[in-house]
């Protein structure tokens, strides 16, 4: 088993996504750890799946392209799907492939901030909550 320092933000792992349900990501595929390195001391990590399939044009604003290189460990042009975060026990992580670069990590974090509405203002939050009243 890998040591705690291997589970770093931005590291790329081969992850077993099965069993999956419905439209969840399937099979064993690469994924990038997006949970903060300090939080990865626990038994679980949060990842984003990576696919080699070209994304539908509607998804382009929420994917980050990765070209294979000696650092990330990928062997084909790939895409991080930034709107499918999943938290798994580390037992699903098969092996570490490599590491994303700082620019890719920043791109992913920017998309996640928007997807999770982490930069929302109080007035926007109140408007969103009004939808449920």
PDB file of N, CA and C in Angstrom, residues 15-18 20 25-29:
ATOM      1  N   UNK A  15      -7.923   4.029 -10.819  1.00  0.00           N
ATOM      2  CA  UNK A  15      -8.963   3.838  -9.805  1.00  0.00           C
ATOM      3  C   UNK A  15     -10.012   2.857 -10.323  1.00  0.00           C
ATOM      4  N   UNK A  16     -10.424   1.941  -9.453  1.00  0.00           N
ATOM      5  CA  UNK A  16     -11.487   0.997  -9.779  1.00  0.00           C
ATOM      6  C   UNK A  16     -12.831   1.631  -9.416  1.00  0.00           C
ATOM      7  N   UNK A  17     -13.585   2.079 -10.414  1.00  0.00           N
ATOM      8  CA  UNK A  17     -14.869   2.747 -10.192  1.00  0.00           C
ATOM      9  C   UNK A  17     -16.028   1.766 -10.043  1.00  0.00           C
ATOM     10  N   UNK A  18     -15.789   0.483 -10.300  1.00  0.00           N
ATOM     11  CA  UNK A  18     -16.872  -0.507 -10.191  1.00  0.00           C
ATOM     12  C   UNK A  18     -16.976  -1.049  -8.774  1.00  0.00           C
ATOM     13  N   UNK A  20     -20.550   0.344 -10.256  1.00  0.00           N
ATOM     14  CA  UNK A  20     -21.178   1.646 -10.457  1.00  0.00           C
ATOM     15  C   UNK A  20     -22.680   1.443 -10.626  1.00  0.00           C
ATOM     16  N   UNK A  25     -19.587   6.832 -13.532  1.00  0.00           N
ATOM     17  CA  UNK A  25     -18.401   6.418 -14.276  1.00  0.00           C
ATOM     18  C   UNK A  25     -18.134   4.942 -13.998  1.00  0.00           C
ATOM     19  N   UNK A  26     -17.761   4.217 -15.025  1.00  0.00           N
ATOM     20  CA  UNK A  26     -17.546   2.774 -14.912  1.00  0.00           C
ATOM     21  C   UNK A  26     -16.086   2.399 -15.125  1.00  0.00           C
ATOM     22  N   UNK A  27     -15.760   1.226 -14.776  1.00  0.00           N
ATOM     23  CA  UNK A  27     -14.516   0.478 -14.983  1.00  0.00           C
ATOM     24  C   UNK A  27     -13.318   1.093 -14.254  1.00  0.00           C
ATOM     25  N   UNK A  28     -12.186   0.474 -14.447  1.00  0.00           N
ATOM     26  CA  UNK A  28     -10.940   0.968 -13.867  1.00  0.00           C
ATOM     27  C   UNK A  28     -10.338   1.948 -14.859  1.00  0.00           C
ATOM     28  N   UNK A  29     -10.084   3.163 -14.374  1.00  0.00           N
ATOM     29  CA  UNK A  29      -9.593   4.230 -15.242  1.00  0.00           C
ATOM     30  C   UNK A  29      -8.764   5.208 -14.404  1.00  0.00           C
TER      31      UNK A  29
END
